[in-house]
Coordinates of N, CA, C and O in Angstrom, one line a residue:
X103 N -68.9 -77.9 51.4 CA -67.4 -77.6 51.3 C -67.2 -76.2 50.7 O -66.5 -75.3 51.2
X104 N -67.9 -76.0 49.7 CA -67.9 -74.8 49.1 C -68.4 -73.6 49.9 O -68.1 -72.5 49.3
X105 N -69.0 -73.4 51.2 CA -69.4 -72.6 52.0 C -68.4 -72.5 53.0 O -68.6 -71.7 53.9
X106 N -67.7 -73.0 52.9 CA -66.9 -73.4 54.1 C -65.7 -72.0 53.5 O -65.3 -70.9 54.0
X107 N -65.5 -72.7 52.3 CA -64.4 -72.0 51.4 C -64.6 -69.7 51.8 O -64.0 -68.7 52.1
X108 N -66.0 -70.1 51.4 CA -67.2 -68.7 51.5 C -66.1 -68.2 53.5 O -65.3 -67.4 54.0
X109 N -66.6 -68.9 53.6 CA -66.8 -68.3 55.1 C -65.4 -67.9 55.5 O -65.2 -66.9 56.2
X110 N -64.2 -69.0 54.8 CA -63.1 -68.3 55.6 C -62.4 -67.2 55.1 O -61.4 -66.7 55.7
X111 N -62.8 -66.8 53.7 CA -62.8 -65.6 53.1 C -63.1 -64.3 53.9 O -62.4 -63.2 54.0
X112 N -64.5 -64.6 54.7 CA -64.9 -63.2 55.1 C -64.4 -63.4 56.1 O -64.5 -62.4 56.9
X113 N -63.9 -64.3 56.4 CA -63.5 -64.0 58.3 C -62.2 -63.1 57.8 O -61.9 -62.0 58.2
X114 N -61.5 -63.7 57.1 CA -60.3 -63.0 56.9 C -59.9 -62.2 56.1 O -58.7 -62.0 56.0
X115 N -60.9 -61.4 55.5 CA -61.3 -60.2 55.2 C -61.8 -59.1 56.5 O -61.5 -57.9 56.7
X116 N -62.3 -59.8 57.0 CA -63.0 -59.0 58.7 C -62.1 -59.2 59.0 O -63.0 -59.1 59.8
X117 N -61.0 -59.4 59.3 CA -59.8 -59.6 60.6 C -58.5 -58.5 59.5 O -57.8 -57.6 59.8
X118 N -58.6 -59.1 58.4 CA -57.8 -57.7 57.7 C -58.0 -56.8 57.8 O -57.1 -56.0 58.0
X119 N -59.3 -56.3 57.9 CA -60.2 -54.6 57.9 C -59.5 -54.1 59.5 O -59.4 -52.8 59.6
X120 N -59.2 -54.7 60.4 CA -59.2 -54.4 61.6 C -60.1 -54.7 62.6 O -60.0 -54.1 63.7
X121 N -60.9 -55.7 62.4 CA -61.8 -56.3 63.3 C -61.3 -57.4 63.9 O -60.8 -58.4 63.2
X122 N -61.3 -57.3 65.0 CA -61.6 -58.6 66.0 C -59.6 -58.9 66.3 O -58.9 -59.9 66.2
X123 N -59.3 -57.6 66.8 CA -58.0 -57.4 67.2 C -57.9 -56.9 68.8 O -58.0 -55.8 69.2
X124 N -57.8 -57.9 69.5 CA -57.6 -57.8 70.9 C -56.8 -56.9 71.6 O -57.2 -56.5 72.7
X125 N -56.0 -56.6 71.2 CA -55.4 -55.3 71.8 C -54.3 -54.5 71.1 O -53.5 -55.2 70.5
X126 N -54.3 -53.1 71.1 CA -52.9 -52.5 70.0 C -51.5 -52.9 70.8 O -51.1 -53.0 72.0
X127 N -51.0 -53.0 69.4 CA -49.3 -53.2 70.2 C -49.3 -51.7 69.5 O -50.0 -51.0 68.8
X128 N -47.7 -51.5 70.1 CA -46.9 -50.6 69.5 C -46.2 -50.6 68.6 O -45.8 -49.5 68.1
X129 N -45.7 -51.7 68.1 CA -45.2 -51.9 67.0 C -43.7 -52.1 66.8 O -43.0 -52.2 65.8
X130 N -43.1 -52.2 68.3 CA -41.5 -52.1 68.6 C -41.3 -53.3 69.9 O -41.7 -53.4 71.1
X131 N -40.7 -53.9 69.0 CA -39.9 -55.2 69.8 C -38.8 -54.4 70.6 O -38.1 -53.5 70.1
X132 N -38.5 -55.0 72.1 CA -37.4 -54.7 72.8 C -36.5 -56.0 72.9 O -37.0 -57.1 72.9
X133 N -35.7 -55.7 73.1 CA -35.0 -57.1 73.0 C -33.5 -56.8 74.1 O -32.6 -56.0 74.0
X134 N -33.7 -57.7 75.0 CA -32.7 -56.8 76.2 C -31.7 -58.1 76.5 O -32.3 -59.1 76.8
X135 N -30.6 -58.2 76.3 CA -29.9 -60.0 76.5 C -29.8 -60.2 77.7 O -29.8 -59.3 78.6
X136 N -29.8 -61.4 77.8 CA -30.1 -62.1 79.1 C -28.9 -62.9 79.5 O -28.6 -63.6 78.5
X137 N -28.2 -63.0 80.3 CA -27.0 -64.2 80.4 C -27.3 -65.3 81.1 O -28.1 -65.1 82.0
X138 N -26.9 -66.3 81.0 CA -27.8 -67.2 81.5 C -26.1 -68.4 81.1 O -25.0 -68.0 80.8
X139 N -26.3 -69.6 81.3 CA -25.1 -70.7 81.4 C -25.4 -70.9 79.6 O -24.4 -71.1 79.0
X140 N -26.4 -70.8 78.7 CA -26.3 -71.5 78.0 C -25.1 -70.4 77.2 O -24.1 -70.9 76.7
X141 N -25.3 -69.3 77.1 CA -24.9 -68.2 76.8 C -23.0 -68.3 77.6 O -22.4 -67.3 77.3
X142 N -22.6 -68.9 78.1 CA -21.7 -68.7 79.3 C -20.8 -69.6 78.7 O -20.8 -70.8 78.5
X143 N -19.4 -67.8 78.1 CA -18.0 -68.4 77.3 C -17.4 -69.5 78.1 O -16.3 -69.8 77.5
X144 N -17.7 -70.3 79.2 CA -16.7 -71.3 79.4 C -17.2 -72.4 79.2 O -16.7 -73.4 79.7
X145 N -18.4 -72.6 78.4 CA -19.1 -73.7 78.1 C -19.0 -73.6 76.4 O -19.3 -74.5 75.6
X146 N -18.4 -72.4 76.1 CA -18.8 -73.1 74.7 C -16.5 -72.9 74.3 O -16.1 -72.5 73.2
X147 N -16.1 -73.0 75.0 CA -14.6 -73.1 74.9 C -14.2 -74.8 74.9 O -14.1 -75.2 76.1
X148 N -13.9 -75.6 74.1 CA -13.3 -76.7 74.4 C -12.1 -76.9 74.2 O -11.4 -76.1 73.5
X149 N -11.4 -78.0 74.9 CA -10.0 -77.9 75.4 C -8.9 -78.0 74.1 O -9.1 -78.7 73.1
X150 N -8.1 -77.6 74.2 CA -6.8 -77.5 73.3 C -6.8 -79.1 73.0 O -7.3 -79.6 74.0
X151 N -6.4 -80.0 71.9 CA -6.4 -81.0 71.2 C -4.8 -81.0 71.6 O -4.2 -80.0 71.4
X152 N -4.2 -82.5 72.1 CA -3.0 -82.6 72.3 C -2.1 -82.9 71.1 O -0.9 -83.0 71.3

């Protein structure tokens, strides 16, 4: 158990340093809106209360 402890230390020490990173991002989220029904003002309007 105690080796176990060891080991996920270095892995995540190695993966901090910058190893074992599959590909660079850029670092910038785009975020573009989408309209779609769920989004769609006549669905979220309910009716006047008599």
């Amino acid at each position: 158990m105690k080796n176990d402890v060891f080991a996920a230390i270095a892995l995540a020490l190695h993966e901090f340093q910058g190893n074992n990173v599959h590909d660079k991002e850029s670092g910038v989220i785009t975020i573009r809106p989408r309209h779609t029904e769920w989004s769609s003002r006549i669905l979220t309007m309910t009716k006047r209360p008599l």
